[in-house]
Short mmCIF file of C-alpha atoms in Angstrom, two decimals:
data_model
loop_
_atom_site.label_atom_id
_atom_site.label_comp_id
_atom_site.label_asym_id
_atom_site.label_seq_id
_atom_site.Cartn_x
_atom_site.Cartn_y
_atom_site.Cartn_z
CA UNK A 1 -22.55 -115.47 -8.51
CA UNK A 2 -19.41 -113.10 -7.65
CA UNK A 3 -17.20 -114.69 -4.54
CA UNK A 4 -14.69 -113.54 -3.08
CA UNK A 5 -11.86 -114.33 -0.47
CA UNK A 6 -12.06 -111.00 0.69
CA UNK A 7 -15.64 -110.61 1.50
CA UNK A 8 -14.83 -114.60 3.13
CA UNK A 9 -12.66 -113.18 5.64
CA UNK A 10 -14.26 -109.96 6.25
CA UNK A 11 -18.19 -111.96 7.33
CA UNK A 12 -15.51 -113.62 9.57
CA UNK A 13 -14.22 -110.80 11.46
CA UNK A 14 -17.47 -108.73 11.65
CA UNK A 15 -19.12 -111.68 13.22
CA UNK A 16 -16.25 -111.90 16.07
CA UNK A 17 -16.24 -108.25 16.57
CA UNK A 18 -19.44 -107.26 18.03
CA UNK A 19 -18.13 -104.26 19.94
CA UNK A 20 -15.29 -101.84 19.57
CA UNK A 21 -12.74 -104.22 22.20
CA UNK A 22 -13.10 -107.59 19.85
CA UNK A 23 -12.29 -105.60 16.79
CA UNK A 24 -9.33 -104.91 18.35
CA UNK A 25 -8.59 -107.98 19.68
CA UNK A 26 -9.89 -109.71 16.59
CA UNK A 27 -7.15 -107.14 14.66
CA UNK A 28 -3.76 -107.41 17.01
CA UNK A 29 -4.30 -111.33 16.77
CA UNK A 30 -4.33 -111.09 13.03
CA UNK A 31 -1.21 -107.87 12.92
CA UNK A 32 0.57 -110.83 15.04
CA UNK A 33 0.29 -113.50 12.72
CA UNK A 34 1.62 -111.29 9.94
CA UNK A 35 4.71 -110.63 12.14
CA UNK A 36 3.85 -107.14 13.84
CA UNK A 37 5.14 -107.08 17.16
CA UNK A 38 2.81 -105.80 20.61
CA UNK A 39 4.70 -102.78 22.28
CA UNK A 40 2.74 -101.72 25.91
CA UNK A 41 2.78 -97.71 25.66
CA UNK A 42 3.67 -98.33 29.69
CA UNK A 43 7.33 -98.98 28.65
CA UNK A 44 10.27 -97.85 27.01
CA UNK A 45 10.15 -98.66 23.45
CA UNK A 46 13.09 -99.88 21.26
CA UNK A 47 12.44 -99.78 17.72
CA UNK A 48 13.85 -101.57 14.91
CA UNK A 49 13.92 -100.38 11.52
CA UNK A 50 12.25 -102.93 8.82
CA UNK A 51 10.33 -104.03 11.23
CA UNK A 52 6.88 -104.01 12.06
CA UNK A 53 4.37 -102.59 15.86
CA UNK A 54 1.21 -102.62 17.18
CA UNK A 55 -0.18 -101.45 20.27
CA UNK A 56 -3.55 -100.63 21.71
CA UNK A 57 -5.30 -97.90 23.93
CA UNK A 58 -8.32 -98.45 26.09
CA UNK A 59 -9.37 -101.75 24.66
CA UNK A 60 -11.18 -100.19 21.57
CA UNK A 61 -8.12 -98.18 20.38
CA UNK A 62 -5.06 -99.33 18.38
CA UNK A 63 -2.00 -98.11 16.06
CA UNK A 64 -0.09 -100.82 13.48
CA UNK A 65 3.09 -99.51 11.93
CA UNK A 66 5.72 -100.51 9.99
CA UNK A 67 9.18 -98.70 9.73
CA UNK A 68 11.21 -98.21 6.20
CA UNK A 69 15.12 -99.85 6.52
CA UNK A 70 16.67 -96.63 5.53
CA UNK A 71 15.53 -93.12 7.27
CA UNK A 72 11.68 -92.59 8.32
CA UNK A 73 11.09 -89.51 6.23
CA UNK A 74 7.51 -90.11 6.03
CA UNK A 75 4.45 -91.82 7.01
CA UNK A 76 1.28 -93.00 4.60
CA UNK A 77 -1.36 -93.05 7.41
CA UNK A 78 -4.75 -94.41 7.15
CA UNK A 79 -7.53 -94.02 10.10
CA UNK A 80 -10.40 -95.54 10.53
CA UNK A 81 -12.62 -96.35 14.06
CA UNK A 82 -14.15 -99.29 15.68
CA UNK A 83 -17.26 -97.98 17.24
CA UNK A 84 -20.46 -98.34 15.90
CA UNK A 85 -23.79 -97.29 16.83
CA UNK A 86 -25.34 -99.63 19.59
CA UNK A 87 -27.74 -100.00 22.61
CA UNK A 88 -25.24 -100.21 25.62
CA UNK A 89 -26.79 -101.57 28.50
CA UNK A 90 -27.11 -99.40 32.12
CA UNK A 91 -25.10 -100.05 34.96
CA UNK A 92 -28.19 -101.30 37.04
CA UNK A 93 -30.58 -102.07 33.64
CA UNK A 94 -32.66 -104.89 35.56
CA UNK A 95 -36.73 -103.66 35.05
CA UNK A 96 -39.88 -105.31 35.14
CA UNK A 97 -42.82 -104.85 33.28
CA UNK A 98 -45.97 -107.21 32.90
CA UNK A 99 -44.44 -110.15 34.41
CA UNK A 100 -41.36 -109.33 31.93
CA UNK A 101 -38.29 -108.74 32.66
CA UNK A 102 -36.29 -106.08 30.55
CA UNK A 103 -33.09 -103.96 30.37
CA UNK A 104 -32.91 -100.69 30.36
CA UNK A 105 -30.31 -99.58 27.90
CA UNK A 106 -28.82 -96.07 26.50
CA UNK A 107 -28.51 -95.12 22.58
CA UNK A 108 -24.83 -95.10 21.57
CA UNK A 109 -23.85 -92.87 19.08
CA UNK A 110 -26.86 -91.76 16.07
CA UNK A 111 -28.16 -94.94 16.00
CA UNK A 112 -31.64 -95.63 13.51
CA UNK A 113 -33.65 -97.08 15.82
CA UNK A 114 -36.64 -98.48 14.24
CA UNK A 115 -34.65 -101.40 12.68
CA UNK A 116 -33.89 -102.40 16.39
CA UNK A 117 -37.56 -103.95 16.33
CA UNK A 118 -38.51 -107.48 15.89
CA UNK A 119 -34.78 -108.30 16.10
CA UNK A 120 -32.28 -111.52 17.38
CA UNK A 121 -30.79 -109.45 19.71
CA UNK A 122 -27.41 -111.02 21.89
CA UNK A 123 -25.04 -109.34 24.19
CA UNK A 124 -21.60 -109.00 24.26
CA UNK A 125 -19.28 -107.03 26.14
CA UNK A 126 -15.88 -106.79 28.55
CA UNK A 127 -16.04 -107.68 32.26
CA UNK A 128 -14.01 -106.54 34.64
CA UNK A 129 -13.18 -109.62 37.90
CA UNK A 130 -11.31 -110.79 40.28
CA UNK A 131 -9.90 -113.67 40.27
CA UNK A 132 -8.81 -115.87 43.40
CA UNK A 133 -5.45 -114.61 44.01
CA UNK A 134 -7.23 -111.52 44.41
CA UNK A 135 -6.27 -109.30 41.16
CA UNK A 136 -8.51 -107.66 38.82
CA UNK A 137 -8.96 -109.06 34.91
CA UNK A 138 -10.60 -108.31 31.50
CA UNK A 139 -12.14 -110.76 29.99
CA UNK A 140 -14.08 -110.25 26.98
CA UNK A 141 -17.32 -112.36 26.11
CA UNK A 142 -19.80 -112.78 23.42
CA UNK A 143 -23.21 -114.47 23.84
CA UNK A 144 -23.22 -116.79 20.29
CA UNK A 145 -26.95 -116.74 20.13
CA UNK A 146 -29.90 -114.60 20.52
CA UNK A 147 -30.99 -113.78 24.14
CA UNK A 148 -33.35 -110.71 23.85
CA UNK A 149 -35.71 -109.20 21.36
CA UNK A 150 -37.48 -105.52 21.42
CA UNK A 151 -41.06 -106.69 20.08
CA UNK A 152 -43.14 -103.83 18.13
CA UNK A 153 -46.21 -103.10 19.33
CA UNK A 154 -48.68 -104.49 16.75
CA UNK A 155 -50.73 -101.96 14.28
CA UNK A 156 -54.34 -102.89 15.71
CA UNK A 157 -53.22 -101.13 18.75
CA UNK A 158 -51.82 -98.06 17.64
CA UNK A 159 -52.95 -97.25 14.17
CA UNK A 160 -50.65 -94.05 13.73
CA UNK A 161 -47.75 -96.14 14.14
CA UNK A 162 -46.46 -96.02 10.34
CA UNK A 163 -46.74 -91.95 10.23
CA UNK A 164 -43.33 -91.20 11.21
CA UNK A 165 -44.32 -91.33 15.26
CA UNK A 166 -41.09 -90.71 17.34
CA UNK A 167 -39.28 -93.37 19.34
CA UNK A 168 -38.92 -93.14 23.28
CA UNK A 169 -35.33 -94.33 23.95
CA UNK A 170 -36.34 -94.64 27.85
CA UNK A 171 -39.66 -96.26 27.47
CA UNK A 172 -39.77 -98.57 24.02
CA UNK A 173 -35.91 -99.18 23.37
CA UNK A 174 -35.64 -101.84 26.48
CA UNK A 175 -34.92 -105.07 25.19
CA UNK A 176 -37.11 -108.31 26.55
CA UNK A 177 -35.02 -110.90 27.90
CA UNK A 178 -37.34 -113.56 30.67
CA UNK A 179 -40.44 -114.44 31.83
CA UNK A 180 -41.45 -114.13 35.40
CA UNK A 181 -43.40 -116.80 36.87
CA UNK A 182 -46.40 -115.61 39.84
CA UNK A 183 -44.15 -114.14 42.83
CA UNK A 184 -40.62 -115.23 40.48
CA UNK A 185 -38.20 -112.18 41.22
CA UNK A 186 -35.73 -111.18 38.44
CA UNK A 187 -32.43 -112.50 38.36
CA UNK A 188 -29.95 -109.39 38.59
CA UNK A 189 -27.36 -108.58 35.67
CA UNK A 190 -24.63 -110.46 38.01
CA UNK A 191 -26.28 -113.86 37.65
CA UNK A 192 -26.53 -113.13 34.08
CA UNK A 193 -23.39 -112.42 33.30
CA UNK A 194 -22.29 -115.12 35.60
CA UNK A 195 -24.33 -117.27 33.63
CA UNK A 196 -23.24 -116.23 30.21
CA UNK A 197 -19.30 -115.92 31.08
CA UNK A 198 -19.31 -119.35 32.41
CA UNK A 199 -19.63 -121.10 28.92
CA UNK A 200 -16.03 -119.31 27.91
CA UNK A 201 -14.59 -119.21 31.29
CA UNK A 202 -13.88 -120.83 34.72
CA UNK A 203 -17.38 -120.27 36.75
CA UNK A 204 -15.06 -120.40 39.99
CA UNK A 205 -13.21 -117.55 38.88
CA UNK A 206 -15.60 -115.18 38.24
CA UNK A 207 -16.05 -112.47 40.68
CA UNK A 208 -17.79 -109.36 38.99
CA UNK A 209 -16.60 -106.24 39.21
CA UNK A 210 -17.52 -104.26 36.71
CA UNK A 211 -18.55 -104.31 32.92
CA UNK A 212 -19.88 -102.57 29.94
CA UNK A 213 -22.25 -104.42 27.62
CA UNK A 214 -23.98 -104.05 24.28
CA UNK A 215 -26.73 -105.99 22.01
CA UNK A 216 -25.81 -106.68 18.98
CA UNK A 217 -27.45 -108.08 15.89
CA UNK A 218 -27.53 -112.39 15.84
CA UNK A 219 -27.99 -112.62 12.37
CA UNK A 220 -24.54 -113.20 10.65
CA UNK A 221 -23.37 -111.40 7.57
CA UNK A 222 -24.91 -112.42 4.30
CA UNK A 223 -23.99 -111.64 0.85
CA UNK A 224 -27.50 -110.83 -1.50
CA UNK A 225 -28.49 -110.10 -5.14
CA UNK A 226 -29.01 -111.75 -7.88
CA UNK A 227 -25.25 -111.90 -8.87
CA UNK A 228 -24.00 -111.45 -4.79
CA UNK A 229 -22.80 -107.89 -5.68
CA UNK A 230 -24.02 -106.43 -2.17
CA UNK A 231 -22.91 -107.56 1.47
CA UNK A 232 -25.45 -106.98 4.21
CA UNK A 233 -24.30 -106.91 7.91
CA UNK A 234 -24.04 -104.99 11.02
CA UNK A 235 -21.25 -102.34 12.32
CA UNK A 236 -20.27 -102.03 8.82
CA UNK A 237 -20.19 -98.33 9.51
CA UNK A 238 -16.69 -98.76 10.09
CA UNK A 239 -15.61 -102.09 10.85
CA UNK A 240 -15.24 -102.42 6.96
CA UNK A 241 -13.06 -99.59 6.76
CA UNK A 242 -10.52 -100.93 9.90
CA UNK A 243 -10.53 -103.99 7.80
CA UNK A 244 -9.13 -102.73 4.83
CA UNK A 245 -6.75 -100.73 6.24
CA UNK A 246 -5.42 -103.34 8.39
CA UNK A 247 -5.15 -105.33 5.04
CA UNK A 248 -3.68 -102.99 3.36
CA UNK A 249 -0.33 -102.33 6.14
CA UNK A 250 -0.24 -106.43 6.24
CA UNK A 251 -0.04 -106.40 2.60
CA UNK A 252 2.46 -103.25 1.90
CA UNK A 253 5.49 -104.28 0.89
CA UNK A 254 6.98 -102.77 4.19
CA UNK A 255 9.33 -100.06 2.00
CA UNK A 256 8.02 -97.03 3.16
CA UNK A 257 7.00 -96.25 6.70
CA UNK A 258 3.42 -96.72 7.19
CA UNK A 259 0.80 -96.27 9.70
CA UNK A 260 -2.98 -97.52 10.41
CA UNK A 261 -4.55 -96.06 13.20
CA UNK A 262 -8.37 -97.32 14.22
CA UNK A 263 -9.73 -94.75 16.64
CA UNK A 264 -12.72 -95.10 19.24
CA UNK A 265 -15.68 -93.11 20.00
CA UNK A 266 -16.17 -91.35 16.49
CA UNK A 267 -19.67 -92.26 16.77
CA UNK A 268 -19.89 -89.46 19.98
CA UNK A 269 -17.73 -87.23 19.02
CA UNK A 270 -14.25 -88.97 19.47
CA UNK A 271 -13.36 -87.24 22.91
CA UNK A 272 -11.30 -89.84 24.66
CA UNK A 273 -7.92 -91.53 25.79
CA UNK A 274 -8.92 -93.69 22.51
CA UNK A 275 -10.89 -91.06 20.16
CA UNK A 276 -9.23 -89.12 17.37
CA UNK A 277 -9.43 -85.75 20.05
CA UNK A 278 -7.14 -87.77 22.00
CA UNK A 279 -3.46 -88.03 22.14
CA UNK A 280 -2.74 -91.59 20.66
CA UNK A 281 -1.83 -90.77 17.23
CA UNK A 282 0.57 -87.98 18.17
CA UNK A 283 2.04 -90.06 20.97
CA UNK A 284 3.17 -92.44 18.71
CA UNK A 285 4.25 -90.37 16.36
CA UNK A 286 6.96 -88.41 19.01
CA UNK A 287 8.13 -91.84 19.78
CA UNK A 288 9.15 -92.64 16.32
CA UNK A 289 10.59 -89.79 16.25
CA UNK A 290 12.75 -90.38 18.95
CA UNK A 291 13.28 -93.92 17.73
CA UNK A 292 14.73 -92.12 14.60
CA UNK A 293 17.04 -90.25 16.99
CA UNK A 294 15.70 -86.89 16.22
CA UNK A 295 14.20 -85.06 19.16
CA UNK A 296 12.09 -82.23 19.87
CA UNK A 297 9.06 -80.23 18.31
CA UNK A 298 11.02 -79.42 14.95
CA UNK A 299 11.74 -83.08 13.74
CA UNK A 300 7.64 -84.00 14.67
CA UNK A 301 6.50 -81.43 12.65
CA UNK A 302 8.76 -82.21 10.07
CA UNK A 303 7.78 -85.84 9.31
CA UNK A 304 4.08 -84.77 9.81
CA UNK A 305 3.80 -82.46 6.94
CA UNK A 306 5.64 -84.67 5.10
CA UNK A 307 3.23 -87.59 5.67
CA UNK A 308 -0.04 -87.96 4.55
CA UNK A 309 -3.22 -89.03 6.49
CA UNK A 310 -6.23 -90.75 4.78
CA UNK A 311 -9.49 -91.20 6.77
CA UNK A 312 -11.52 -93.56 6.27
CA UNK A 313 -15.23 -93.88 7.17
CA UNK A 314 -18.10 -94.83 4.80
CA UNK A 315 -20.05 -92.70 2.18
CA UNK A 316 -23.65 -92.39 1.76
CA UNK A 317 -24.35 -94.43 -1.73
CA UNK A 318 -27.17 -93.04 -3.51
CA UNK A 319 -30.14 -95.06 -2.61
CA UNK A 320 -32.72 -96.15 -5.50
CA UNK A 321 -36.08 -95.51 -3.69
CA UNK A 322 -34.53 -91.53 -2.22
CA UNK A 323 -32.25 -90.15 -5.31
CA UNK A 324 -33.21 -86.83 -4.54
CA UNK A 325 -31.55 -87.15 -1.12
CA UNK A 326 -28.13 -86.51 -3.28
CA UNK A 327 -26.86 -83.79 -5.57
CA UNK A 328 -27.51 -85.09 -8.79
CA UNK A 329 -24.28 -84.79 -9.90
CA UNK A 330 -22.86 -86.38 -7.05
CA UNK A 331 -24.26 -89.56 -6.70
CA UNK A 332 -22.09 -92.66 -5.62
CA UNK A 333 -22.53 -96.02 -6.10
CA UNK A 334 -21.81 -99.17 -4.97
CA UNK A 335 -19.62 -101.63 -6.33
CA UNK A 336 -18.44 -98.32 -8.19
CA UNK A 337 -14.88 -97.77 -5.93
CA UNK A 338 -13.81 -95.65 -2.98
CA UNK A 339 -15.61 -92.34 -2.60
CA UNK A 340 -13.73 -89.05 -2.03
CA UNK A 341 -15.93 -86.65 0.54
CA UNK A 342 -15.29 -83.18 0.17
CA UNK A 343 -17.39 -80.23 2.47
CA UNK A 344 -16.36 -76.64 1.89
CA UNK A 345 -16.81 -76.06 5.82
CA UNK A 346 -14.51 -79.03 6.55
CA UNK A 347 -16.62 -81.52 7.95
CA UNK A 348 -14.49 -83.41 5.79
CA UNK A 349 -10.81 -83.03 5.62
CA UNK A 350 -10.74 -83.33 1.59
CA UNK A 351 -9.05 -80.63 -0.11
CA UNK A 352 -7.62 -80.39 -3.86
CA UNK A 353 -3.95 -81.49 -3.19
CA UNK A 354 -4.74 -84.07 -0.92
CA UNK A 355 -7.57 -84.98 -3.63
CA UNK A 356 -5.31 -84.97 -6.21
CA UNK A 357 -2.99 -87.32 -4.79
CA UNK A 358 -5.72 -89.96 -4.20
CA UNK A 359 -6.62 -90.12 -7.31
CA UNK A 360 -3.46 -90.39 -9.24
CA UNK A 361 -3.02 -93.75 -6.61
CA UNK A 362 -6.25 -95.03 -7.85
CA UNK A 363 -5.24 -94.19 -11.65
CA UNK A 364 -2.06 -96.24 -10.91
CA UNK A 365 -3.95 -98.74 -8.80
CA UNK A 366 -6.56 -99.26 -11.51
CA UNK A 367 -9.46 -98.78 -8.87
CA UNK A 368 -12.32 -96.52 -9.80
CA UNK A 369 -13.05 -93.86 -7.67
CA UNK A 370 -16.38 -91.55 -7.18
CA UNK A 371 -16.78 -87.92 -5.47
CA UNK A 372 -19.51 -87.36 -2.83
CA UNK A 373 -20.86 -83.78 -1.62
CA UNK A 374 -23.94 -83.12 -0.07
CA UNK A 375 -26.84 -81.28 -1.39
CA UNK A 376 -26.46 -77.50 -0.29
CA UNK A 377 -29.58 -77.44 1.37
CA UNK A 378 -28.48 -80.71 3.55
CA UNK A 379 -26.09 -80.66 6.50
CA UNK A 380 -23.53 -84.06 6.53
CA UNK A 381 -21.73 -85.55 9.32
CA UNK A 382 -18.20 -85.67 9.75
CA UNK A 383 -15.23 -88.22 10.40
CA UNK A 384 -11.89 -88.63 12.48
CA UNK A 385 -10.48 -86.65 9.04
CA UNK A 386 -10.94 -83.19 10.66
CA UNK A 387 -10.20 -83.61 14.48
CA UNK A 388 -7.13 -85.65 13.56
CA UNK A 389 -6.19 -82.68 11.13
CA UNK A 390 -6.37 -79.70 13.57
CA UNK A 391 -4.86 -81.72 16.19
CA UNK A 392 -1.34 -83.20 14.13
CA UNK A 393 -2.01 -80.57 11.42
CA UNK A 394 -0.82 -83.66 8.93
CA UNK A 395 -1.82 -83.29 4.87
CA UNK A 396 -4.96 -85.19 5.06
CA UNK A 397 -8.29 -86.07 2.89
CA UNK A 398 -11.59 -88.50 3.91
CA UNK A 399 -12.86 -91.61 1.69
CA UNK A 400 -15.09 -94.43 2.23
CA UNK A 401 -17.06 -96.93 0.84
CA UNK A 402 -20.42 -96.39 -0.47
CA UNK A 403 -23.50 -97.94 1.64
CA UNK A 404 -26.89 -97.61 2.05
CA UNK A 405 -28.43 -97.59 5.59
CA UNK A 406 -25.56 -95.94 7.39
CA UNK A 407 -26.07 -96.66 11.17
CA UNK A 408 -28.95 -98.97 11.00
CA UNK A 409 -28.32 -102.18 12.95
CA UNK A 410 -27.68 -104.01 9.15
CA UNK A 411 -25.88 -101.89 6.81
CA UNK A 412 -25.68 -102.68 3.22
CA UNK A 413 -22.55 -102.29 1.00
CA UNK A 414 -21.06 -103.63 -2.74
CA UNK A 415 -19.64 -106.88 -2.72
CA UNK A 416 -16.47 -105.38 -4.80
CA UNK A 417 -15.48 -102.70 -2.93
CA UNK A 418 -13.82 -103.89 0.37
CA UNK A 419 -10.77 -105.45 -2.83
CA UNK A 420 -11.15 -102.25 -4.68
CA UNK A 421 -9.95 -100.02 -1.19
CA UNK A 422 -7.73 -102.78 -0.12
CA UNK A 423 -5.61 -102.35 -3.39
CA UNK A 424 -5.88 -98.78 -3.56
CA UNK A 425 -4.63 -98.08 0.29
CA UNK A 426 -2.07 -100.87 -0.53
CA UNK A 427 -0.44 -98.79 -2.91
CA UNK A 428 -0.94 -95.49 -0.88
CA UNK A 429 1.55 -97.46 2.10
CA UNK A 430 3.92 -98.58 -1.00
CA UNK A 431 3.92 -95.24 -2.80
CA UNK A 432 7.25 -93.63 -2.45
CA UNK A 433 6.52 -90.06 -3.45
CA UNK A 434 3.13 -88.20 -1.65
CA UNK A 435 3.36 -84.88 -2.73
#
């Protein structure tokens, strides 16, 4: 059976990274341990050449980088984004219903919700309190075990039920939590959380302000088949991508001047302080600049069309039971290497020289690498490749990993493929020449 180191350490930080704000932190505690160094976009930054930064945005947002020892005259970017689809819980999402007490939740981002059903469903989330000295905190927290379960509605009562029927978000989607005893009143989401955050933090210090909260699948990561080639887990749509491009900048040889950005809020459209619409990437960017000691609009245009940008986000692999879903000659697989994604109407940012340059890197890299299009007749989705395009106008082109069940709550990849992009974005940060 095929094992891996890799896939060891990815299970481990997909199963501590259950929303968008522990991928981050899960990802600036490992940048730190291979000696990047946390700037606070707040102050005045001095840089260092040959030496390595992180910072964050927002909680779900956050740029690594390292800088060359001679001049910056480029920058081998790779994006990637930490959101996945999810069922955030509302404000007030206390209901009751037949002596049961649910929460009422909204659909983040295109989520599949039928797989939601019959689920080990736990919550995680930030909090926002105030401590006893008066001043507000974050705290992040992550229920370890299952709390809540959205229970189908069995087949003797509604016979129809396996002929595609539609799914009420507002009325079927709420997750079961307690049972209500005769005249037993609800507890509100306060005591809950109060409850929950007490088993990682002080109970006396806890003073709710606000929060934002998600379930999540229990079930951990598992690796399946009969020789382990495929992974199974949740959020791998694109937690799988931020991890190998975070491996990749740990791994570079720190030569060139490289760059991994993971945005939030692709899922919705990526308008935010965090999202790839937003002005984090091209903040930094001006700063190193001025690092550099170059100022002004001339030198930032300068390094960005001499840097190149890949994006990462998964492919669709072709799936056994649907094949007619794909172009027939476009069909990727997995366990069969990264996947370029090209779109004549630039839903992806692909073009030929951008292309072109990937694949030379794999041919050097020895890492195979497939071509996905959709059928003509089918519309696809799109990435952070585009936005961050038209908004930095840098040289860039959109990969990913092939999977099957793209934004179900368990997502299924190839057991090879998380080394296979690792090594091939390693050499894209140690590549001297891009064009």
């Amino acid at each position: 059976m095929f094992h891996s180191s890799t896939i060891t350490d990815l299970f481990n930080f997909l199963k501590y990274s259950p929303t968008p704000w522990h991928a981050v932190r899960g990802m600036a505690s490992r940048l730190e341990g291979a000696g990047f160094m946390p700037l606070d976009e707040t102050e005045h930054w001095q840089l260092v050449p040959g030496k390595r930064y992180y910072c964050t945005r927002a909680g779900g947002a956050l740029v690594a980088f390292q800088l060359p020892e001679g001049p910056l005259e480029a920058l081998r970017m790779i994006g990637a984004h930490t959101d996945s689809p999810a069922l955030r819980l509302k404000p007030q999402p206390v209901q009751m219903s037949a002596q049961w007490m649910q929460l009422g939740v909204e659909v983040y981002g295109g989520a599949l919700l039928a797989p939601w059903f019959d689920r080990d469903l736990a919550v995680a989330g930030r909090v926002y309190l105030r401590d006893g000295e008066g001043q507000l905190k974050e705290r992040l927290f992550q229920v370890d075990q299952p709390v809540a379960i959205i229970p189908s509605l069995a087949i003797h009562l509604d016979r129809d039920v396996n002929q595609g029927k539609a799914l009420n978000a507002q009325t079927q989607m709420a997750p079961v939590v307690w049972q209500a005893g005769p005249d037993q009143a609800p507890p509100s989401i306060e005591s809950l959380l109060k409850r929950w955050l007490a088993d990682q933090y002080d109970p006396d210090d806890i003073g709710i302000i606000d929060y934002e909260l998600s379930f999540y699948d229990a079930q951990p990561p598992s690796q399946l088949g009969l020789e382990g080639e495929m992974i199974s887990a949740a959020r791998l749509d694109n937690l799988l991508s931020c991890y190998c491009g975070m491996r990749a900048l740990m791994e570079s040889d720190g030569a060139q001047g490289a760059l991994f950005i993971a945005n939030d809020h692709e899922e919705i459209g990526s308008g935010s302080t965090g999202g790839a619409q937003g002005t984090l990437l091209g903040d930094v960017v001006a700063r190193l600049v001025e690092a550099r000691g170059e100022g002004g609009a001339e030198a930032r245009v300068r390094l960005l069309q001499s840097s190149r940008l890949i994006s990462c986000d998964n492919a669709h692999a072709v799936h056994p039971s649907y094949p007619d879903k794909h172009d027939a000659h476009h069909q990727p697989a997995l366990n069969r290497g990264p996947v370029i994604k090209v779109n004549a109407s630039q839903r992806y940012a692909t073009n030929a020289a951008t292309g072109a340059l990937f694949r030379e890197i794999c041919r050097e890299a020895d890492v195979p690498v497939q071509t996905f299009v959709s059928r003509a007749d089918m519309p696809c989705g799109t990435t952070i490749g585009p936005l961050t395009a038209t908004r930095t106008g840098v040289p860039t082109l959109d990969i990913g990993l092939a999977q099957w069940a793209m934004h179900s709550i368990r997502e299924t990849a190839g057991a090879h493929d998380p080394d296979y992009l690792i090594r091939a974005l390693t050499a894209f940060c140690n590549r001297e020449h891009l064009a």
